[in-house]
Structures are given as C-alpha cells and as structure tokens.
Tab-separated table of C-alpha atoms in Angstrom:
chain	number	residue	atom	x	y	z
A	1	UNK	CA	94.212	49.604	111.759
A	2	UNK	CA	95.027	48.305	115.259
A	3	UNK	CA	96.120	50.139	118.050
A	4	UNK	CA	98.656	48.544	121.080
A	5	UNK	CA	99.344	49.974	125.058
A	6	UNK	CA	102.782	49.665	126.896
A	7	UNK	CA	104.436	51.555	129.267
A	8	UNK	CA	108.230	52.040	131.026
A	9	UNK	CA	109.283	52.755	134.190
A	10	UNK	CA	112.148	55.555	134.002
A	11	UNK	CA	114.229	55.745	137.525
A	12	UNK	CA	115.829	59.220	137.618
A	13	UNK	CA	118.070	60.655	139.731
A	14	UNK	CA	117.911	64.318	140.209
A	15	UNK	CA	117.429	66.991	137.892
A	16	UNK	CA	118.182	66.500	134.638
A	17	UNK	CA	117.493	65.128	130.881
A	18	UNK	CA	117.262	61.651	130.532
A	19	UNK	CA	116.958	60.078	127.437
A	20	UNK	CA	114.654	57.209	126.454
A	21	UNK	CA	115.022	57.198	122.747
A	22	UNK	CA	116.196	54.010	122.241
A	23	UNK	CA	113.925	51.995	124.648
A	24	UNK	CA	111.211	54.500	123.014
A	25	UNK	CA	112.619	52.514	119.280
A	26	UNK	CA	113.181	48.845	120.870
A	27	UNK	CA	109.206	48.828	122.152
A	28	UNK	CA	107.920	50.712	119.003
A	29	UNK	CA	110.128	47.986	116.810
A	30	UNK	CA	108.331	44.637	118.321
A	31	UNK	CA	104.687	45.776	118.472
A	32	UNK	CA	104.525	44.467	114.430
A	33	UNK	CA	103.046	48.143	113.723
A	34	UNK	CA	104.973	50.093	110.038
A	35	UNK	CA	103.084	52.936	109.414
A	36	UNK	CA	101.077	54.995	112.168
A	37	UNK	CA	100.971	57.154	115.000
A	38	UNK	CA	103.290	56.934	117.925
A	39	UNK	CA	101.479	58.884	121.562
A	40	UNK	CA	103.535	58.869	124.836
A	41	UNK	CA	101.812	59.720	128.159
A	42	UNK	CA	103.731	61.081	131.180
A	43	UNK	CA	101.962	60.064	134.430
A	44	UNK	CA	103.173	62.833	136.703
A	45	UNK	CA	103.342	67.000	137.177
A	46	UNK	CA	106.827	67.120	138.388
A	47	UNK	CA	108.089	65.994	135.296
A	48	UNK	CA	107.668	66.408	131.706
A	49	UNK	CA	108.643	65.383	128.132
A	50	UNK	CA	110.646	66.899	125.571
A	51	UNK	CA	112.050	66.344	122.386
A	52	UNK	CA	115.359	68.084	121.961
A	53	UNK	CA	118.882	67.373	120.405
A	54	UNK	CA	121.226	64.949	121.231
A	55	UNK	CA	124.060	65.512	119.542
A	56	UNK	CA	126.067	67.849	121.766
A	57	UNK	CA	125.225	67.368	125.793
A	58	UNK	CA	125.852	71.078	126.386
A	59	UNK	CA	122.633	71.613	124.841
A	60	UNK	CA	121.179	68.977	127.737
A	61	UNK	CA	123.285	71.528	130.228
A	62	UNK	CA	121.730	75.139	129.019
A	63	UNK	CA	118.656	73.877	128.776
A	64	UNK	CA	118.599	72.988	132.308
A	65	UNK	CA	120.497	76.034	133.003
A	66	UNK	CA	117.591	78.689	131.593
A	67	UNK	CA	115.087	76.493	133.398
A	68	UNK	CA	116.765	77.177	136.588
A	69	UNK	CA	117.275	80.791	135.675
A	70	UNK	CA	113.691	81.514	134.878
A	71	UNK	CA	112.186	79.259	137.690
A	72	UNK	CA	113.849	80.114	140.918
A	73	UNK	CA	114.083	77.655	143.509
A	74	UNK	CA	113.821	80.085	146.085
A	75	UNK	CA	110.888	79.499	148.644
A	76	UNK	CA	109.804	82.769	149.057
A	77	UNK	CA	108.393	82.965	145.703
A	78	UNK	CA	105.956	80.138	146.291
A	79	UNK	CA	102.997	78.877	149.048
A	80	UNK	CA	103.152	75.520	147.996
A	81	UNK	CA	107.204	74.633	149.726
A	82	UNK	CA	105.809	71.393	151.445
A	83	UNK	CA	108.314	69.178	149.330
A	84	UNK	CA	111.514	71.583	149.338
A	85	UNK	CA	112.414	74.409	147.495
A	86	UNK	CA	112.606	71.855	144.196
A	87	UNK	CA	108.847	71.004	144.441
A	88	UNK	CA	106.687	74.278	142.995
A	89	UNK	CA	109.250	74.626	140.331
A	90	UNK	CA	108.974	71.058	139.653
A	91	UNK	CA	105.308	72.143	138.621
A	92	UNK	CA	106.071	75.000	136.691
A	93	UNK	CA	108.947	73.948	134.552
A	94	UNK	CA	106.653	70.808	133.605
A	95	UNK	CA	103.951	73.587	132.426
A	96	UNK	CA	106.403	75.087	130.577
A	97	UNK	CA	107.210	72.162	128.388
A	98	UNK	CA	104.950	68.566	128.045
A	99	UNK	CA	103.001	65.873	129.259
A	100	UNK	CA	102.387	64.506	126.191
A	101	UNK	CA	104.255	63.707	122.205
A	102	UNK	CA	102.526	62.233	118.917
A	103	UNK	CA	105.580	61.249	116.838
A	104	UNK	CA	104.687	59.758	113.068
A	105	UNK	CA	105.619	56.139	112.610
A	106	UNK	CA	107.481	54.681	109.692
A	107	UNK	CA	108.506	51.332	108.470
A	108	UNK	CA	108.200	50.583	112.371
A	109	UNK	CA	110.593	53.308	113.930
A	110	UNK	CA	109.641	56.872	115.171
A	111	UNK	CA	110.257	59.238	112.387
A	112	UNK	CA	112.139	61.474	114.341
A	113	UNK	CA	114.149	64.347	112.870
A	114	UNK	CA	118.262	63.373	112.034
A	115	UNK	CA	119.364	65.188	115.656
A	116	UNK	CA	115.781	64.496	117.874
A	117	UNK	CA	116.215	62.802	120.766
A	118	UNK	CA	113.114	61.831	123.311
A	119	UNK	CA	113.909	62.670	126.888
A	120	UNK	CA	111.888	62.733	130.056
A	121	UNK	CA	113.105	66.108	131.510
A	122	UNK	CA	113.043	65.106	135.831
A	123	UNK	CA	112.362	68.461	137.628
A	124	UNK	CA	113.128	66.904	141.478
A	125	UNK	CA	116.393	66.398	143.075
A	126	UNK	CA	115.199	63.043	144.632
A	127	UNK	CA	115.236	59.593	143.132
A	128	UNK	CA	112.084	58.759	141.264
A	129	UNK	CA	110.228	56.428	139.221
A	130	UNK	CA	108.165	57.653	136.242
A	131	UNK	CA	105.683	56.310	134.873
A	132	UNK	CA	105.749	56.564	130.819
A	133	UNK	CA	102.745	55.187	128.373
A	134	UNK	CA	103.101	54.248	125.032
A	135	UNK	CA	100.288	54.508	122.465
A	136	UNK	CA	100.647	52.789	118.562
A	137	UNK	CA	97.953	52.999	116.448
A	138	UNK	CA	98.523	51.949	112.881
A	139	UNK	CA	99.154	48.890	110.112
B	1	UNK	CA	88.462	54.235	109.911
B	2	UNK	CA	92.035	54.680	108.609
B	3	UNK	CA	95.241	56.597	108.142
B	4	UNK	CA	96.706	58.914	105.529
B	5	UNK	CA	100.336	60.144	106.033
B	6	UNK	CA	102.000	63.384	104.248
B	7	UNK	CA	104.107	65.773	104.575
B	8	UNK	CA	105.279	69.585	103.823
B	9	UNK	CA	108.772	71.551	103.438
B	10	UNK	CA	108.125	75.233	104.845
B	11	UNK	CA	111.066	77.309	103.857
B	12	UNK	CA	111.829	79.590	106.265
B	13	UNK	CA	113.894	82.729	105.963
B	14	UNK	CA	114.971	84.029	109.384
B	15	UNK	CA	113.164	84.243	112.949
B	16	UNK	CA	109.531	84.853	113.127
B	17	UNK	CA	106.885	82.663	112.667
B	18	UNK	CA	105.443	81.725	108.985
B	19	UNK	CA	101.661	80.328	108.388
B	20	UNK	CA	100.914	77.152	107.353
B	21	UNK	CA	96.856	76.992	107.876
B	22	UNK	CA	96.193	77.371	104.018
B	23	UNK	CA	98.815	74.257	103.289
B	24	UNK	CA	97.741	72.360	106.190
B	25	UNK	CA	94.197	72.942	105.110
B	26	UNK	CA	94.623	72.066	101.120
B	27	UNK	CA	96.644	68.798	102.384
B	28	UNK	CA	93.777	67.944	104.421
B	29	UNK	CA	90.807	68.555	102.196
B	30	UNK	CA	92.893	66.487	99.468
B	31	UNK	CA	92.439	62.650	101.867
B	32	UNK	CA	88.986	62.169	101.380
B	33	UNK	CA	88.827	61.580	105.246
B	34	UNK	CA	85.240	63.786	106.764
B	35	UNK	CA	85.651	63.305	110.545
B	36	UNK	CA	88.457	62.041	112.691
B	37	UNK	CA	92.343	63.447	113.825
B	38	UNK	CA	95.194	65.413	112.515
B	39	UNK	CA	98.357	65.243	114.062
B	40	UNK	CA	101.541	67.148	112.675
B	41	UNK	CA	104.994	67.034	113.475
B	42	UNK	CA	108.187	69.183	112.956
B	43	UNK	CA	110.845	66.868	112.511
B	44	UNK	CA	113.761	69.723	113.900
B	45	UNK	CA	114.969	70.886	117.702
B	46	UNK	CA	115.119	74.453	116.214
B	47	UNK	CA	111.720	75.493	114.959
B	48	UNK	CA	109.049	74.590	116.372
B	49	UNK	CA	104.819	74.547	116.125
B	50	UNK	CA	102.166	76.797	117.547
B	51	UNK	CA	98.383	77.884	117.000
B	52	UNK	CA	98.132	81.474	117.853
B	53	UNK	CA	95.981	84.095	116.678
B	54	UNK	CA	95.707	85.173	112.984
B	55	UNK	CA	93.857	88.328	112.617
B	56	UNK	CA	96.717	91.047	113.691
B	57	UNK	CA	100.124	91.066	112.505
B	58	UNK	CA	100.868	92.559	115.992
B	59	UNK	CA	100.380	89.782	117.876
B	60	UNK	CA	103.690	87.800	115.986
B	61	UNK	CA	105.510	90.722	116.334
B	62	UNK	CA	105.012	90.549	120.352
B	63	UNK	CA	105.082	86.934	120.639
B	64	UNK	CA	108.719	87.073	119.075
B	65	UNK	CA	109.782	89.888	121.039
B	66	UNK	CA	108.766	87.994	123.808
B	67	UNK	CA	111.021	85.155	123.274
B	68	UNK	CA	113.854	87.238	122.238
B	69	UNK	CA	113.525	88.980	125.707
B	70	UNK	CA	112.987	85.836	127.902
B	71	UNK	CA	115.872	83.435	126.013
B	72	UNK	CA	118.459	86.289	125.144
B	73	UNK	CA	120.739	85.740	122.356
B	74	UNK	CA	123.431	86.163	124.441
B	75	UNK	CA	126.860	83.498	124.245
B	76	UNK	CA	127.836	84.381	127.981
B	77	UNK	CA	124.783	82.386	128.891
B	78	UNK	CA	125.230	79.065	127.181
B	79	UNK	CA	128.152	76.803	126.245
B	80	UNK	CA	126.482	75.679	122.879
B	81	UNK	CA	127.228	78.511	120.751
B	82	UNK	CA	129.003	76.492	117.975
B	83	UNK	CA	126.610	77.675	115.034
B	84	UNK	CA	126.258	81.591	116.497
B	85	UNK	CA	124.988	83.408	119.283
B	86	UNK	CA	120.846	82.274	117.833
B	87	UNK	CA	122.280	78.472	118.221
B	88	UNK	CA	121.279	77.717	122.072
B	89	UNK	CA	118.377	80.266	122.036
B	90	UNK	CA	116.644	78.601	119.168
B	91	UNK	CA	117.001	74.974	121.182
B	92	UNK	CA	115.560	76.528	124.177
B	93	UNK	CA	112.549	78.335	122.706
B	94	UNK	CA	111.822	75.401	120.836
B	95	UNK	CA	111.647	73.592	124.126
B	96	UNK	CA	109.355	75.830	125.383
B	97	UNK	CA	106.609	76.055	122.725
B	98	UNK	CA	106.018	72.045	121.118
B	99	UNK	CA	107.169	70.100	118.468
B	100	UNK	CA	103.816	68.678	117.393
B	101	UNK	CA	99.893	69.822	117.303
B	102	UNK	CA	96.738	67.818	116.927
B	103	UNK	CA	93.339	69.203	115.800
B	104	UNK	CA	90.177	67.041	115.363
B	105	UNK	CA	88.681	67.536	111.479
B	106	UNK	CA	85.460	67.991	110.695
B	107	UNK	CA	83.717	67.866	107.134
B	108	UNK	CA	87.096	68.026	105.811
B	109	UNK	CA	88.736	70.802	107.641
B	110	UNK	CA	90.732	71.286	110.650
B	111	UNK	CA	88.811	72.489	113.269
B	112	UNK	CA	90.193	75.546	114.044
B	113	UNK	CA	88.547	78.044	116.780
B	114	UNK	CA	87.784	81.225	114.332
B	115	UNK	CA	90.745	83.036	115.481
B	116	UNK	CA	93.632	80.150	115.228
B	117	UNK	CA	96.123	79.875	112.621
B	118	UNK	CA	98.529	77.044	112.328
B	119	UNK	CA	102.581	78.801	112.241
B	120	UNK	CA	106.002	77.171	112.003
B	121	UNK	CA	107.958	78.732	114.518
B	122	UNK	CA	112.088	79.383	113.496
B	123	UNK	CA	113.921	80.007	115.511
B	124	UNK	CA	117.202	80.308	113.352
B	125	UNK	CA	118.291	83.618	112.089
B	126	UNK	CA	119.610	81.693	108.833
B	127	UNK	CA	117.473	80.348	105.784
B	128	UNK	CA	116.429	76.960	106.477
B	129	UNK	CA	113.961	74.015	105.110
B	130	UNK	CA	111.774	72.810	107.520
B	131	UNK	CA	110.110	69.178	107.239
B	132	UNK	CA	106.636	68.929	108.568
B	133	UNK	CA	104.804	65.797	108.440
B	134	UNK	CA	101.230	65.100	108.253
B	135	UNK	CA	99.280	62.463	109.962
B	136	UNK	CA	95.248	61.954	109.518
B	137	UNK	CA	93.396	59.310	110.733
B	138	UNK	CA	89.025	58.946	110.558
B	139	UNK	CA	86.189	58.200	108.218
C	1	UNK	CA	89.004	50.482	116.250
C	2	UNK	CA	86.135	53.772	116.156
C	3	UNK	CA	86.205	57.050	116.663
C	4	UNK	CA	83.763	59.662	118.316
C	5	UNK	CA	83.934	63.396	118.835
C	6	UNK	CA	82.433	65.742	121.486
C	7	UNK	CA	82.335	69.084	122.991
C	8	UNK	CA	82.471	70.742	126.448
C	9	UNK	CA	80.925	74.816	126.974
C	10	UNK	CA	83.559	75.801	129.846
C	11	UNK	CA	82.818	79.194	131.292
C	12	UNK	CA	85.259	80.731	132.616
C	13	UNK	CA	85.139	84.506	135.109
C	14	UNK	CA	88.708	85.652	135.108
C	15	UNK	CA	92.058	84.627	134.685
C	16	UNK	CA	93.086	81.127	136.071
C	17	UNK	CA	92.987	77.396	136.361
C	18	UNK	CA	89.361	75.817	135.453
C	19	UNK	CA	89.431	72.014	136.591
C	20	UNK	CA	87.363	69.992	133.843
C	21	UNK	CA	88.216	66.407	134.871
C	22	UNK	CA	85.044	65.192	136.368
C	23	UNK	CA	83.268	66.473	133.106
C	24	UNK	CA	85.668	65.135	130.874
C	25	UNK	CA	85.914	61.778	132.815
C	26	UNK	CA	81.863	61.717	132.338
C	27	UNK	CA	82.345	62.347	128.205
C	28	UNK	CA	84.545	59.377	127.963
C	29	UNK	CA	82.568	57.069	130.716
C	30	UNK	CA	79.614	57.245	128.176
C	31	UNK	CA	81.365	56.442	125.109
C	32	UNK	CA	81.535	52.733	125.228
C	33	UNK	CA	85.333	52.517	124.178
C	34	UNK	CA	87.161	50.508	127.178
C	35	UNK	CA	90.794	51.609	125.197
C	36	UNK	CA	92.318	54.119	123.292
C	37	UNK	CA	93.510	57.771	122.962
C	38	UNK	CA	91.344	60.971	123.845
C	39	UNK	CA	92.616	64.214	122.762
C	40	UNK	CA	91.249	67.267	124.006
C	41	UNK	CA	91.191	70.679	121.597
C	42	UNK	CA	90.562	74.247	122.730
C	43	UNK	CA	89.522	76.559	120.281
C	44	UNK	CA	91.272	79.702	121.531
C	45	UNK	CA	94.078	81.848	121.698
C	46	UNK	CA	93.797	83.203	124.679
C	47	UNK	CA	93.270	80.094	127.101
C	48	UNK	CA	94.896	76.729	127.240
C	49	UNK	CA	95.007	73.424	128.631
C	50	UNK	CA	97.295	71.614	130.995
C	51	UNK	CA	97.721	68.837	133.209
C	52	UNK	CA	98.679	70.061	136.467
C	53	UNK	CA	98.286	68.927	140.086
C	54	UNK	CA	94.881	68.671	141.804
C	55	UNK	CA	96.006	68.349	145.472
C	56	UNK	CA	96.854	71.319	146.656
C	57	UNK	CA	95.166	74.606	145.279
C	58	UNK	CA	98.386	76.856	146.236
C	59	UNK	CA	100.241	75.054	143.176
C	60	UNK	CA	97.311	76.559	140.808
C	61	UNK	CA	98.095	79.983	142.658
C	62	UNK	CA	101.560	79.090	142.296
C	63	UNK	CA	101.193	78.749	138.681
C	64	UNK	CA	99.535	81.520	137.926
C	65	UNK	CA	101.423	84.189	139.800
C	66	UNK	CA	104.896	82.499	137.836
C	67	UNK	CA	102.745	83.563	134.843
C	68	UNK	CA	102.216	86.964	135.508
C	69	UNK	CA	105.821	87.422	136.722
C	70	UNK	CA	107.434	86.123	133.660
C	71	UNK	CA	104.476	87.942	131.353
C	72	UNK	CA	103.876	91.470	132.727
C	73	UNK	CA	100.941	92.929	131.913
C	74	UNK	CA	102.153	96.002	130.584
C	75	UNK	CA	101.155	97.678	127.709
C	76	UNK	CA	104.307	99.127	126.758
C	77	UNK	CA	105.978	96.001	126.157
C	78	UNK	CA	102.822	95.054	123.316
C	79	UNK	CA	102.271	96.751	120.114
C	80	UNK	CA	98.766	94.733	120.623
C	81	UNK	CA	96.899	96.194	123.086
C	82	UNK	CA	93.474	96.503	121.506
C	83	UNK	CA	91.234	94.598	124.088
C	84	UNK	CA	93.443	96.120	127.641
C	85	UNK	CA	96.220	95.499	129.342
C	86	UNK	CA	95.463	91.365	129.210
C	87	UNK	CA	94.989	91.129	126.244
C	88	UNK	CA	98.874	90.762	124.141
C	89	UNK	CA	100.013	88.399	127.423
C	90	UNK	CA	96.854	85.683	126.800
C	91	UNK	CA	97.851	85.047	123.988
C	92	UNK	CA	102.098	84.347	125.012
C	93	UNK	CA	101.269	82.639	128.096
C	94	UNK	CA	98.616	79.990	125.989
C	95	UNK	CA	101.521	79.628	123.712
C	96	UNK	CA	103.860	78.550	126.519
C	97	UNK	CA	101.640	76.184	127.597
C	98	UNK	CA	99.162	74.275	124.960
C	99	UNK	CA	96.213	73.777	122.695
C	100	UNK	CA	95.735	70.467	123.162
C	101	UNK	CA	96.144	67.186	125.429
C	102	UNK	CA	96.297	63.579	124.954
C	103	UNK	CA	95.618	61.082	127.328
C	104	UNK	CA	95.681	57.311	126.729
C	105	UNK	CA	91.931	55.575	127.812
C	106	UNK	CA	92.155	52.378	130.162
C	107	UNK	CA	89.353	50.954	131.721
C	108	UNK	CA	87.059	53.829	130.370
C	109	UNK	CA	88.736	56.512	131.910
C	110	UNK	CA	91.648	58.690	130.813
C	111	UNK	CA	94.641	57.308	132.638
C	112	UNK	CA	95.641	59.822	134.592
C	113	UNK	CA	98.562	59.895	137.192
C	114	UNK	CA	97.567	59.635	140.902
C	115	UNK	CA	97.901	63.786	141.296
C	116	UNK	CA	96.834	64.940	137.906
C	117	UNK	CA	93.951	67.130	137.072
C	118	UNK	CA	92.788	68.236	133.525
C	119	UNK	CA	93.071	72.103	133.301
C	120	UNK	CA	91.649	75.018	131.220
C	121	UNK	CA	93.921	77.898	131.424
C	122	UNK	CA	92.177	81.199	131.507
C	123	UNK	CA	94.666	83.801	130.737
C	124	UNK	CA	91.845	86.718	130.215
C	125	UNK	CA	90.303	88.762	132.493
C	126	UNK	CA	86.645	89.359	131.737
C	127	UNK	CA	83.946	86.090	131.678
C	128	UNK	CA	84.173	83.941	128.724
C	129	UNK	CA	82.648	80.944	126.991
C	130	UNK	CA	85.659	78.467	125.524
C	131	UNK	CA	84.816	75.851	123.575
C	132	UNK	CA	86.697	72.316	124.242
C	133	UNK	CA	86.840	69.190	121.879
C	134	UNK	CA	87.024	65.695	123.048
C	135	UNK	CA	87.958	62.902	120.173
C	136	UNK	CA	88.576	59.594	121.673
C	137	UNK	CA	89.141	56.660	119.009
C	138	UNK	CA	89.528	53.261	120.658
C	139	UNK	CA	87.837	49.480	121.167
C-alpha cells in the first residue's frame, strides 16, 4: 500500500456550488492507485464540501436557497460583521455541512453513487481561491 | 498494514433512521484486521450516515422530527419537486448530516463510545435499497 | 506506510467550543510520521468536532448562539428529556455537525488552513470528560 498528496486551487465567484468532480476523477486517474481510499481536505472556514446531486441544477438552487433561509445574512444577528454581512454566515453554513470526504476508490475512479457529484459549496460573495487537498492511499 | 473493501445493501422502508452497528460490526470482525481505520460510505444524495445515541428510541423519534421541522416538506419552497413533495427535503437533510463516517478499530471492533450506534439515515418516504460500502485498512 | 493510534481526556465545563489544536498538534509532532492522514474520533453523542476559525472568539460565540436559535432548548419539542432541558438538543446539534475529522499530515503537522482551529463541540451543560481518538497512518 502506498499513499500520494495533491492539491487544486478552486477560484470561485460568489456564493454558490461549484463542482470539481471531474478534476476530482482526472487527478485520482493518473496517481497509478485501483483500489483504496480517496480523503479531500478543505483549507478554509468560509467554505465547505459537499457531495450532492448533479443531475438537475435546481437542486444546486434550493440548496442554496434553505441555506440562506436558515442562516440570515442580517448583521444584527452576529458580533463578528468585520467582513460584511456574508462573513459569520460564511462560518456557520460551513459548520453545517464539511471540511472533509473519504470516498472508496475503485479500478482508479471515485466510487461515487450513479447521481453524486463533489462540489466545494463557496459561502462569500467575493472572488476566492480555495485551497483543496487530495489524499490516495491504496494499490 | 493493508486494505479490505466491502460493502452492504440496507433496505430501507420510509423516513427514519435504521441501525447498522450489528452489520457494520459482523463485516468488520470477519477481515482479520486487529487495529487500524474504518471508513464507510453511502453511495446516494438522499440518505445519508450518522452516529447518534442507541439506548432510547426517543432520541430518533426527535432527531427526525427535528429535520422534518427545520427542512419542511413543503413544494412552495423548492423548484425540485419532480419525485414528490419529500424529493428536495431529502437532498437538503442529506446535506446537512454526511455522507461518510470513519471510526478507528480496535481488537476487531469499531470503536464506538458506549452510547453510539451506527444508522442509515432516509430520507425518502418510499422503499428504497441503499448501497453502503466498507473500507478497512490496519494490521 | 504505518499506523498509530492515540487518545486525548478533554474536559469540558459547559456548553461550547473547546480548542484542542496545540494538544493535537503535540500527538502528531511525536509520532515520527512526516506524511499522511490523521483522523480524529469522539466517542459521544452529545459533543462534536469541527474545524472552525481561531481568530476571532466572537465567531465561536457566533456559532454557538446560531445553535441554540435553530435548536431551542425546550422540552416540549423532545419526547427525550430524561437528563434536562439540554439534554434531546446535544444530541441534534452533534449530529449537524460531526464525529469525526480528517486532516492530511505535512511536515509533521496536520495541514491546517491559515485560520483554522481544531474544535470539540460541547453541546451539554454540566462538566464532562470526552474522550478523543487520534489515528494517523503515514511515512
């Protein structure tokens, strides 16, 4: 068993789902790994990680929706404004869902269910670059 | 050290969440692997994973309710309603518990904390089969 | 590739966010793996773990007050009310949040972004003793 380290740089722009599936597939495909365990690493608190379907992009739209329903951007709710009304509920909707996902590996692609997608779910209204670590250990 | 790979269909019959521990634990014990990591996956965006308590009956019940009354079941709210008014409400309660769980092993057995049960989550009203996959990795 | 396995005691006095990263950072500095994966495991139902921001201390109050908006404590929503009025929403805000964490290892340290801090989530309100699992497998 080996294990191998890589990482992609995600440029968002606003809120929103952003899917990284296939760059996800394209760096899991040349690291010479078939069977084994697939970890990615999200290197920030104002965004998170999700796996979710992606099929139909209205799911994409409500899910955004009932994050913005159940985490106001309204200041008064919060102390910590110093960003814009975005930045606290930047925090909390990236408590709500991930930093993290272990996905199986087989025959050197993520076994990911027929309608999973992998998305980096970008909580600020500004431009950004995240910062996204892969982890492969296996044969 | 090395890696085992399995996996378990959990047939669901309506919302609520249904234990796997005993499964998990059998599939486990079966490797012939003492110390080291197991990582499952729930290869769907409409179920989902969780450890939660596993002494009182009443604690699923509330944990349910819960979600019911946070992500209502209600079409107004979404635009994703193709498969019923549980379609959308499903994705986003999915989104906010996880799609995969890892639990170090020791002497052959998960180790769980003495209250913690391992549950597949459904969030679908109709019957479904649910594909969970098993991945252990140690000595 | 090896493996090793450790614990952390955190004691917690009340409901909220317990930083652990120093002691966790200290776990893995004395390891002797340069590369790899930790995951951390809490043995509870009724605290989690998160990665949050460590900057600011008003996103931790932040946090928690979101948590105790959108999860009243009030008995007449629970059917599980055995141990008070904290008792039933422990154990749904740990479930929207997590049991475990992993964190690739660079260097021999957990590869954290520039802001993030390594939290245990105390969701009860009298002094307890949680029990937190480190396995880190690397070179």
């Amino acid at each position: 068993m080996r294990q191998v380290k890589g990482s992609l740089t995600v440029e968002t722009d606003g809120q929103g789902l952003y899917e990284v599936t296939a760059r996800v597939q394209a760096w899991v495909a040349a690291q010479n790994i078939r069977h084994g365990l697939l970890t990615l690493y999200l290197h920030h608190t104002s965004a998170s990680l999700l796996i979710q379907e992606n099929a139909d992009p209205d799911v994409l739209h409500d899910l955004h929706a009932f994050f913005r329903r159940v985490v106001p951007e309204d200041v008064r709710f919060y102390r910590h404004n110093q960003e814009g009304p975005d930045d606290m509920p930047a925090h909390i909707r990236a408590a709500l869902t991930t930093t993290h996902l272990a996905i199986p590996v087989e025959d050197g692609r993520p076994d990911l269910g027929r309608w999973q997608g992998i998305y980096v779910f970008e909580h600020r209204s500004s431009p950004k670059e995240r910062r996204l670590s892969l982890h492969l250990l296996g044969d």
